[in-house]
């Protein structure tokens, strides 16, 4: 990938990888800690901890952005890593369930500060559009590989050490991330603080919701908000429903569950590798809308699958959904970068981080509670309808791009003044890139 020709990106990517490794070890260790404290109620504890995580992502991301808006990106990233190191070091000493919730909230608040700032920094560091697509694709692959690799590494470590030692590995991962950020801090801060538009006159509340206002005001970003719903619906079906579909409907083993989730990840990785080429050839919005349609059909097809219950068909659907959600996620980052500036990019990426997770607060309960109360068929159809709503909303929000292309279409044999022709060609190219 051409993004790795940027030295600063290589170091930041290394920071992301070791940070994700630490997060993966934390996930395994937290589950074991919950079992030690709560026994058979460990599932309830973990479910509550995940809910706390999502609330931290949705609520605290914009709040923290408002608090650190005057700081350079490097200080924000390093500060978030330092907080995560401290929280990870506290976890081995936890003796009560409420302490888990408190530390998880603090740790995930730091992550909600780190992640959108990191994404906005990558958008500044990798200035070429196609290279940026490669950078986003590499980041997506890192997430997918972490979900597979971290449990394997944790399993290997647990053969020689206790699970509390995994918290040490978590802390080391976050510390290594901070060190890599410090090593390239001169290149990631963008414009100096003095050159940035001051926001001291704006109220704290105004700064907190600045990114949300920007995203609601621009049609390109409103389309992103709608398409977030599509990704949330498809992902919730896979993450919540896989174990039920495989174990209850097919009578499969735990290994079959793992294989199904791995196929979803493999589809995501394959699409991430192909994504830069797809966007270079077809623009941004058209592949995203096509993949959103694939998600709508794929989620709806589960209602039919439940009557046939074929494992091979399930794997095929999961591969399609993994690829489709990956393309949408990569395209979303392109839209955010292309339609934001240095003055508002951090706010835009933070708002996207917060609002995209808000969609999961709707789809995760729908996929879990809906299936247990109304039945799996009704749940699949409801998620498909929700995804269809997101698709229609995104297509409607991005419709000016289609209108502009139509208005700029002219007969091939029509001769125009060279300057007028050049202007129209540029307008058409700009519309096609949306």
Short mmCIF file of C-alpha atoms in Angstrom, two decimals:
data_model
loop_
_atom_site.label_atom_id
_atom_site.label_comp_id
_atom_site.label_asym_id
_atom_site.label_seq_id
_atom_site.Cartn_x
_atom_site.Cartn_y
_atom_site.Cartn_z
CA UNK A 1 0.00 0.00 0.00
CA UNK A 2 1.29 3.42 -0.98
CA UNK A 3 0.33 4.92 2.37
CA UNK A 4 3.35 3.19 3.91
CA UNK A 5 5.65 5.39 1.84
CA UNK A 6 4.82 8.13 4.39
CA UNK A 7 7.27 7.72 7.32
CA UNK A 8 4.95 9.48 9.77
CA UNK A 9 2.06 7.23 8.82
CA UNK A 10 4.22 4.15 9.36
CA UNK A 11 4.91 5.21 12.94
CA UNK A 12 1.30 6.13 13.60
CA UNK A 13 0.19 2.83 12.14
CA UNK A 14 2.60 1.07 14.48
CA UNK A 15 1.04 3.01 17.35
CA UNK A 16 -2.40 1.84 16.26
CA UNK A 17 -1.33 -1.80 16.00
CA UNK A 18 0.25 -1.99 19.47
CA UNK A 19 -2.70 -0.07 20.93
CA UNK A 20 -5.14 -2.54 19.38
CA UNK A 21 -3.07 -5.44 20.71
CA UNK A 22 -3.33 -3.99 24.18
CA UNK A 23 -7.08 -3.56 23.77
CA UNK A 24 -7.45 -7.16 22.62
CA UNK A 25 -5.56 -8.50 25.63
CA UNK A 26 -7.71 -6.31 27.85
CA UNK A 27 -10.91 -7.80 26.40
CA UNK A 28 -9.83 -11.35 27.25
CA UNK A 29 -8.53 -10.45 30.71
CA UNK A 30 -11.64 -8.44 31.54
CA UNK A 31 -13.85 -11.43 30.81
CA UNK A 32 -11.81 -13.63 33.12
CA UNK A 33 -11.82 -10.97 35.83
CA UNK A 34 -15.60 -10.64 35.56
CA UNK A 35 -15.95 -14.41 36.00
CA UNK A 36 -13.77 -14.33 39.10
CA UNK A 37 -15.89 -11.59 40.66
CA UNK A 38 -19.37 -12.58 39.51
CA UNK A 39 -19.20 -16.27 38.60
CA UNK A 40 -22.29 -17.31 36.62
CA UNK A 41 -23.34 -13.62 36.40
CA UNK A 42 -20.19 -12.74 34.45
CA UNK A 43 -22.24 -12.38 31.26
CA UNK A 44 -24.37 -9.72 32.88
CA UNK A 45 -21.27 -7.90 34.10
CA UNK A 46 -19.65 -7.95 30.68
CA UNK A 47 -22.87 -6.86 29.01
CA UNK A 48 -23.10 -3.90 31.36
CA UNK A 49 -19.42 -3.10 30.79
CA UNK A 50 -20.03 -3.05 27.01
CA UNK A 51 -23.00 -0.75 27.52
CA UNK A 52 -20.78 1.54 29.62
CA UNK A 53 -18.25 1.48 26.80
CA UNK A 54 -20.82 2.55 24.21
CA UNK A 55 -22.14 5.33 26.45
CA UNK A 56 -18.59 6.61 26.93
CA UNK A 57 -18.07 6.60 23.16
CA UNK A 58 -21.31 8.44 22.41
CA UNK A 59 -21.35 10.96 25.26
CA UNK A 60 -17.72 11.57 26.15
CA UNK A 61 -16.16 11.80 22.66
CA UNK A 62 -17.61 15.27 21.88
CA UNK A 63 -17.12 16.43 25.48
CA UNK A 64 -13.43 15.52 25.45
CA UNK A 65 -13.00 17.09 22.02
CA UNK A 66 -14.31 20.36 23.42
CA UNK A 67 -11.93 20.12 26.38
CA UNK A 68 -8.77 19.44 24.33
CA UNK A 69 -9.59 21.56 21.29
CA UNK A 70 -6.72 23.99 21.99
CA UNK A 71 -4.08 21.25 22.37
CA UNK A 72 -1.82 19.85 19.63
CA UNK A 73 -2.78 16.43 18.31
CA UNK A 74 0.36 14.80 19.70
CA UNK A 75 -0.44 15.89 23.26
CA UNK A 76 -4.01 14.64 22.95
CA UNK A 77 -2.89 11.22 21.68
CA UNK A 78 -0.13 10.81 24.25
CA UNK A 79 -2.37 12.03 27.07
CA UNK A 80 -5.06 9.52 26.13
CA UNK A 81 -2.49 6.72 26.09
CA UNK A 82 -1.15 7.76 29.51
CA UNK A 83 -4.67 7.61 30.97
CA UNK A 84 -5.22 4.18 29.40
CA UNK A 85 -1.94 2.93 30.88
CA UNK A 86 -3.01 4.12 34.32
CA UNK A 87 -6.44 2.48 34.06
CA UNK A 88 -4.96 -0.81 32.84
CA UNK A 89 -2.54 -0.83 35.77
CA UNK A 90 -5.46 -0.38 38.19
CA UNK A 91 -7.51 -3.31 36.86
CA UNK A 92 -5.49 -6.12 38.55
CA UNK A 93 -6.40 -4.60 41.92
CA UNK A 94 -10.14 -4.54 41.30
CA UNK A 95 -12.18 -6.32 44.00
CA UNK A 96 -15.74 -5.20 43.26
CA UNK A 97 -17.93 -5.19 40.15
CA UNK A 98 -18.68 -1.45 40.36
CA UNK A 99 -14.96 -0.77 40.14
CA UNK A 100 -14.89 -2.55 36.77
CA UNK A 101 -17.60 -0.24 35.46
CA UNK A 102 -15.78 2.86 36.73
CA UNK A 103 -12.43 1.89 35.24
CA UNK A 104 -13.98 0.79 31.94
CA UNK A 105 -15.73 4.16 31.66
CA UNK A 106 -12.47 6.04 32.28
CA UNK A 107 -10.51 3.82 29.91
CA UNK A 108 -13.08 4.04 27.12
CA UNK A 109 -13.35 7.81 27.58
CA UNK A 110 -9.62 7.95 26.86
CA UNK A 111 -10.16 5.74 23.80
CA UNK A 112 -12.98 8.03 22.67
CA UNK A 113 -10.46 10.86 22.83
CA UNK A 114 -7.66 8.95 21.09
CA UNK A 115 -9.47 7.34 18.17
CA UNK A 116 -11.12 10.33 16.42
CA UNK A 117 -8.00 12.45 16.96
CA UNK A 118 -5.91 9.66 15.45
CA UNK A 119 -8.24 9.43 12.43
CA UNK A 120 -8.13 13.18 11.84
CA UNK A 121 -4.34 13.14 12.15
CA UNK A 122 -4.03 10.43 9.48
CA UNK A 123 -6.18 12.59 7.18
CA UNK A 124 -3.66 15.44 7.62
CA UNK A 125 -0.54 13.32 7.32
CA UNK A 126 -1.55 11.41 4.16
CA UNK A 127 -2.50 14.25 1.85
CA UNK A 128 -3.14 12.33 -1.40
CA UNK A 129 -6.74 11.05 -1.76
CA UNK A 130 -5.83 7.63 -3.15
CA UNK A 131 -3.01 7.18 -0.65
CA UNK A 132 -5.43 8.14 2.10
CA UNK A 133 -7.78 5.38 0.95
CA UNK A 134 -4.87 2.96 1.33
CA UNK A 135 -4.20 4.31 4.81
CA UNK A 136 -7.82 3.81 5.86
CA UNK A 137 -7.81 0.32 4.34
CA UNK A 138 -4.65 -0.56 6.30
CA UNK A 139 -6.29 0.71 9.47
CA UNK A 140 -9.36 -1.41 8.78
CA UNK A 141 -7.19 -4.50 8.25
CA UNK A 142 -5.46 -3.83 11.58
CA UNK A 143 -8.83 -3.87 13.36
CA UNK A 144 -9.88 -7.11 11.66
CA UNK A 145 -6.59 -8.88 12.34
CA UNK A 146 -6.65 -7.73 15.97
CA UNK A 147 -10.01 -9.41 16.52
CA UNK A 148 -8.44 -12.71 15.45
CA UNK A 149 -4.85 -12.33 16.63
CA UNK A 150 -5.30 -10.91 20.12
CA UNK A 151 -7.30 -13.88 21.48
CA UNK A 152 -4.68 -16.26 20.08
CA UNK A 153 -1.86 -14.30 21.70
CA UNK A 154 -3.80 -14.14 24.96
CA UNK A 155 -4.41 -17.90 24.85
CA UNK A 156 -0.70 -18.53 24.36
CA UNK A 157 0.24 -16.23 27.25
CA UNK A 158 -2.33 -17.81 29.57
CA UNK A 159 -0.52 -21.14 29.27
CA UNK A 160 2.44 -19.68 31.19
CA UNK A 161 1.05 -16.69 33.18
CA UNK A 162 -2.12 -15.75 35.05
CA UNK A 163 -4.77 -13.62 33.40
CA UNK A 164 -3.88 -10.61 35.58
CA UNK A 165 -0.56 -10.47 33.71
CA UNK A 166 -2.52 -9.67 30.56
CA UNK A 167 -3.29 -6.27 32.08
CA UNK A 168 0.47 -5.64 32.09
CA UNK A 169 0.53 -6.45 28.37
CA UNK A 170 -2.34 -4.01 27.89
CA UNK A 171 -0.42 -1.25 29.67
CA UNK A 172 2.72 -1.97 27.66
CA UNK A 173 0.74 -1.75 24.41
CA UNK A 174 -0.64 1.68 25.30
CA UNK A 175 2.81 2.84 26.49
CA UNK A 176 4.39 1.74 23.20
CA UNK A 177 1.66 3.62 21.34
CA UNK A 178 2.51 6.81 23.25
CA UNK A 179 6.21 6.37 22.52
CA UNK A 180 5.61 6.02 18.77
CA UNK A 181 3.41 9.12 18.75
CA UNK A 182 6.10 11.11 20.59
CA UNK A 183 8.67 9.97 18.01
CA UNK A 184 6.79 11.77 15.22
CA UNK A 185 5.07 14.55 17.15
CA UNK A 186 6.64 17.32 15.04
CA UNK A 187 4.93 16.01 11.91
CA UNK A 188 1.41 15.28 13.17
CA UNK A 189 0.24 18.53 14.73
CA UNK A 190 -0.67 20.18 11.44
CA UNK A 191 -0.86 23.93 11.77
CA UNK A 192 0.37 25.45 14.98
CA UNK A 193 -2.13 26.41 17.62
CA UNK A 194 -1.58 30.10 16.90
CA UNK A 195 -2.60 29.60 13.27
CA UNK A 196 -5.84 27.81 14.10
CA UNK A 197 -9.09 29.73 14.44
CA UNK A 198 -9.62 30.54 18.09
CA UNK A 199 -12.70 29.17 19.79
CA UNK A 200 -12.24 30.68 23.25
CA UNK A 201 -15.24 32.98 22.71
CA UNK A 202 -17.48 30.02 22.01
CA UNK A 203 -19.18 28.38 24.94
CA UNK A 204 -18.18 24.93 26.11
CA UNK A 205 -21.57 23.60 24.99
CA UNK A 206 -21.08 25.15 21.58
CA UNK A 207 -17.68 23.49 21.18
CA UNK A 208 -19.10 20.17 22.36
CA UNK A 209 -21.77 20.03 19.65
CA UNK A 210 -19.78 21.82 16.93
CA UNK A 211 -19.06 18.62 15.01
CA UNK A 212 -22.70 17.50 15.16
CA UNK A 213 -23.85 20.86 13.80
CA UNK A 214 -21.35 20.64 10.95
CA UNK A 215 -22.43 17.13 10.00
CA UNK A 216 -26.12 18.04 10.05
CA UNK A 217 -25.54 21.17 7.98
CA UNK A 218 -23.73 19.52 5.04
CA UNK A 219 -25.46 17.09 2.71
CA UNK A 220 -22.34 14.97 2.25
CA UNK A 221 -22.12 14.41 6.02
CA UNK A 222 -25.85 13.80 6.41
CA UNK A 223 -25.43 10.95 3.96
CA UNK A 224 -22.69 9.56 6.21
CA UNK A 225 -25.02 9.69 9.22
CA UNK A 226 -27.66 7.73 7.32
CA UNK A 227 -25.23 5.13 6.02
CA UNK A 228 -23.94 4.61 9.57
CA UNK A 229 -27.35 3.05 10.25
CA UNK A 230 -26.78 0.52 7.46
CA UNK A 231 -23.41 -0.55 8.89
CA UNK A 232 -24.83 -0.75 12.42
CA UNK A 233 -27.74 -2.95 11.32
CA UNK A 234 -25.55 -5.40 9.39
CA UNK A 235 -22.83 -5.55 12.05
CA UNK A 236 -25.31 -6.07 14.88
CA UNK A 237 -26.88 -9.02 13.05
CA UNK A 238 -23.47 -10.66 12.71
CA UNK A 239 -22.01 -9.89 16.13
CA UNK A 240 -25.14 -10.64 18.15
CA UNK A 241 -26.78 -13.30 16.04
CA UNK A 242 -23.91 -15.55 14.91
CA UNK A 243 -23.73 -17.64 18.06
CA UNK A 244 -27.50 -18.18 18.02
CA UNK A 245 -27.66 -19.00 14.31
CA UNK A 246 -24.79 -21.50 14.50
CA UNK A 247 -25.38 -23.13 17.88
CA UNK A 248 -29.19 -23.09 18.14
CA UNK A 249 -30.38 -23.25 14.53
CA UNK A 250 -27.61 -25.39 13.07
CA UNK A 251 -26.51 -27.29 16.17
CA UNK A 252 -22.92 -26.32 15.40
CA UNK A 253 -19.91 -26.17 17.70
CA UNK A 254 -18.05 -23.24 19.20
CA UNK A 255 -15.46 -23.72 16.47
CA UNK A 256 -18.15 -23.24 13.84
CA UNK A 257 -19.07 -19.93 15.51
CA UNK A 258 -15.45 -18.80 15.36
CA UNK A 259 -15.19 -19.80 11.70
CA UNK A 260 -18.32 -17.82 10.82
CA UNK A 261 -16.96 -14.70 12.52
CA UNK A 262 -13.59 -15.25 10.85
CA UNK A 263 -15.30 -15.39 7.43
CA UNK A 264 -16.96 -12.04 8.19
CA UNK A 265 -13.52 -10.64 9.03
CA UNK A 266 -11.97 -12.20 5.93
CA UNK A 267 -14.57 -10.52 3.74
CA UNK A 268 -13.76 -7.23 5.43
CA UNK A 269 -10.01 -7.65 4.88
CA UNK A 270 -10.44 -8.61 1.21
CA UNK A 271 -12.62 -5.55 0.58
CA UNK A 272 -10.14 -3.31 2.43
CA UNK A 273 -7.39 -4.47 0.08
CA UNK A 274 -9.53 -3.84 -3.00
CA UNK A 275 -11.13 -0.65 -1.69
CA UNK A 276 -8.54 1.89 -2.92
CA UNK A 277 -8.78 0.53 -6.46
CA UNK A 278 -12.58 0.52 -6.37
CA UNK A 279 -12.77 4.13 -5.20
CA UNK A 280 -10.16 5.23 -7.71
CA UNK A 281 -12.21 3.76 -10.57
CA UNK A 282 -15.79 4.43 -9.42
CA UNK A 283 -15.64 7.45 -7.12
CA UNK A 284 -16.79 7.38 -3.52
CA UNK A 285 -20.57 7.54 -3.19
CA UNK A 286 -21.55 4.93 -5.81
CA UNK A 287 -19.57 2.02 -4.27
CA UNK A 288 -20.85 3.00 -0.82
CA UNK A 289 -24.48 3.02 -1.95
CA UNK A 290 -24.03 -0.27 -3.81
CA UNK A 291 -22.59 -1.90 -0.69
CA UNK A 292 -25.39 -0.41 1.42
CA UNK A 293 -27.87 -2.11 -0.92
CA UNK A 294 -25.92 -5.37 -0.48
CA UNK A 295 -26.28 -4.99 3.30
CA UNK A 296 -30.03 -4.44 3.01
CA UNK A 297 -30.42 -7.56 0.85
CA UNK A 298 -28.00 -9.62 2.96
CA UNK A 299 -29.69 -8.80 6.26
CA UNK A 300 -33.14 -9.39 4.77
CA UNK A 301 -31.99 -12.71 3.31
CA UNK A 302 -31.46 -14.00 6.85
CA UNK A 303 -35.25 -14.21 7.21
CA UNK A 304 -35.22 -16.67 4.31
CA UNK A 305 -32.09 -18.46 5.57
CA UNK A 306 -33.79 -19.20 8.88
CA UNK A 307 -36.16 -21.48 6.99
CA UNK A 308 -33.35 -23.40 5.26
CA UNK A 309 -30.52 -23.12 7.82
CA UNK A 310 -27.53 -23.85 5.59
CA UNK A 311 -24.08 -23.26 7.10
CA UNK A 312 -22.48 -22.64 3.70
CA UNK A 313 -25.12 -20.04 2.86
CA UNK A 314 -24.53 -18.37 6.22
CA UNK A 315 -20.79 -18.16 5.51
CA UNK A 316 -21.48 -16.65 2.08
CA UNK A 317 -23.81 -14.03 3.57
CA UNK A 318 -21.29 -13.18 6.28
CA UNK A 319 -18.51 -12.74 3.69
CA UNK A 320 -20.72 -10.36 1.69
CA UNK A 321 -21.70 -8.35 4.76
CA UNK A 322 -18.08 -8.16 5.90
CA UNK A 323 -16.95 -6.87 2.50
CA UNK A 324 -19.84 -4.42 2.17
CA UNK A 325 -19.40 -2.87 5.63
CA UNK A 326 -15.65 -2.56 5.02
CA UNK A 327 -16.12 -0.65 1.75
CA UNK A 328 -18.66 1.65 3.41
CA UNK A 329 -16.31 2.36 6.33
CA UNK A 330 -13.39 3.18 4.03
CA UNK A 331 -15.60 5.40 1.87
CA UNK A 332 -16.93 7.17 4.95
CA UNK A 333 -13.40 8.22 5.94
CA UNK A 334 -12.86 9.58 2.41
CA UNK A 335 -16.03 11.66 2.60
CA UNK A 336 -15.07 13.07 6.00
CA UNK A 337 -11.61 14.01 4.78
CA UNK A 338 -12.71 15.49 1.45
CA UNK A 339 -15.44 17.69 2.91
CA UNK A 340 -13.66 18.96 6.02
CA UNK A 341 -10.82 21.43 6.56
CA UNK A 342 -7.97 21.73 9.05
CA UNK A 343 -10.17 24.09 11.06
CA UNK A 344 -13.00 21.59 11.62
CA UNK A 345 -11.57 18.16 10.80
CA UNK A 346 -11.07 17.08 14.43
CA UNK A 347 -14.65 18.07 15.28
CA UNK A 348 -16.03 16.22 12.24
CA UNK A 349 -14.17 12.98 12.96
CA UNK A 350 -15.19 13.17 16.62
CA UNK A 351 -18.85 13.68 15.72
CA UNK A 352 -18.70 10.72 13.33
CA UNK A 353 -17.12 8.54 16.03
CA UNK A 354 -19.83 9.49 18.52
CA UNK A 355 -22.85 9.34 16.22
CA UNK A 356 -21.83 6.09 14.51
CA UNK A 357 -21.69 4.39 17.91
CA UNK A 358 -25.07 5.91 18.76
CA UNK A 359 -26.48 3.84 15.89
CA UNK A 360 -25.13 0.70 17.58
CA UNK A 361 -26.99 1.63 20.76
CA UNK A 362 -30.14 1.07 18.69
CA UNK A 363 -29.18 -1.96 16.61
CA UNK A 364 -27.44 -4.05 19.29
CA UNK A 365 -30.48 -4.15 21.61
CA UNK A 366 -32.74 -4.70 18.60
CA UNK A 367 -30.65 -7.67 17.46
CA UNK A 368 -30.48 -9.16 20.96
CA UNK A 369 -33.77 -8.38 22.67
CA UNK A 370 -35.76 -8.36 19.42
CA UNK A 371 -34.72 -11.90 18.54
CA UNK A 372 -35.63 -13.21 22.00
CA UNK A 373 -39.04 -11.50 22.16
CA UNK A 374 -40.36 -11.32 18.59
CA UNK A 375 -38.42 -14.12 16.93
CA UNK A 376 -35.37 -14.18 14.70
CA UNK A 377 -37.30 -13.76 11.44
CA UNK A 378 -39.02 -10.59 12.64
CA UNK A 379 -35.72 -9.31 14.01
CA UNK A 380 -33.91 -9.86 10.69
CA UNK A 381 -36.70 -8.12 8.78
CA UNK A 382 -36.65 -5.20 11.24
CA UNK A 383 -32.89 -4.78 10.87
CA UNK A 384 -33.24 -4.99 7.09
CA UNK A 385 -35.94 -2.30 7.15
CA UNK A 386 -33.70 -0.12 9.30
CA UNK A 387 -30.82 -0.63 6.86
CA UNK A 388 -33.14 0.24 3.96
CA UNK A 389 -34.10 3.46 5.72
CA UNK A 390 -30.40 4.31 6.04
CA UNK A 391 -29.80 3.55 2.36
CA UNK A 392 -32.68 5.76 1.22
CA UNK A 393 -31.56 8.57 3.52
CA UNK A 394 -27.97 8.39 2.23
CA UNK A 395 -29.07 8.32 -1.42
CA UNK A 396 -31.36 11.31 -0.83
CA UNK A 397 -28.63 13.27 0.98
CA UNK A 398 -26.13 12.66 -1.81
CA UNK A 399 -28.57 13.32 -4.66
CA UNK A 400 -27.02 16.73 -5.65
CA UNK A 401 -23.99 14.84 -6.92
CA UNK A 402 -26.17 12.99 -9.44
CA UNK A 403 -27.98 16.17 -10.40
CA UNK A 404 -24.69 17.96 -11.01
CA UNK A 405 -23.40 15.17 -13.23
CA UNK A 406 -26.63 15.29 -15.27
CA UNK A 407 -26.49 19.07 -15.64
CA UNK A 408 -22.92 18.94 -16.84
CA UNK A 409 -23.57 16.27 -19.50
CA UNK A 410 -23.28 17.60 -23.05
CA UNK A 411 -23.11 16.16 -26.59
CA UNK A 412 -19.68 14.87 -27.50
CA UNK A 413 -19.56 16.90 -30.74
CA UNK A 414 -20.40 20.23 -29.06
CA UNK A 415 -17.44 22.60 -29.32
CA UNK A 416 -16.89 25.04 -26.47
CA UNK A 417 -14.40 27.71 -25.58
CA UNK A 418 -11.37 25.92 -23.99
CA UNK A 419 -11.67 27.84 -20.69
CA UNK A 420 -15.40 27.05 -20.37
CA UNK A 421 -14.78 23.41 -21.24
CA UNK A 422 -12.02 23.13 -18.61
CA UNK A 423 -14.29 24.65 -15.94
CA UNK A 424 -17.10 22.20 -16.70
CA UNK A 425 -14.73 19.24 -16.68
CA UNK A 426 -13.48 20.25 -13.24
CA UNK A 427 -17.04 20.57 -11.95
CA UNK A 428 -17.91 17.13 -13.27
CA UNK A 429 -14.81 15.59 -11.70
CA UNK A 430 -15.64 17.19 -8.35
CA UNK A 431 -19.17 15.78 -8.45
CA UNK A 432 -17.96 12.32 -9.38
CA UNK A 433 -15.63 12.25 -6.39
CA UNK A 434 -18.47 12.71 -3.89
#
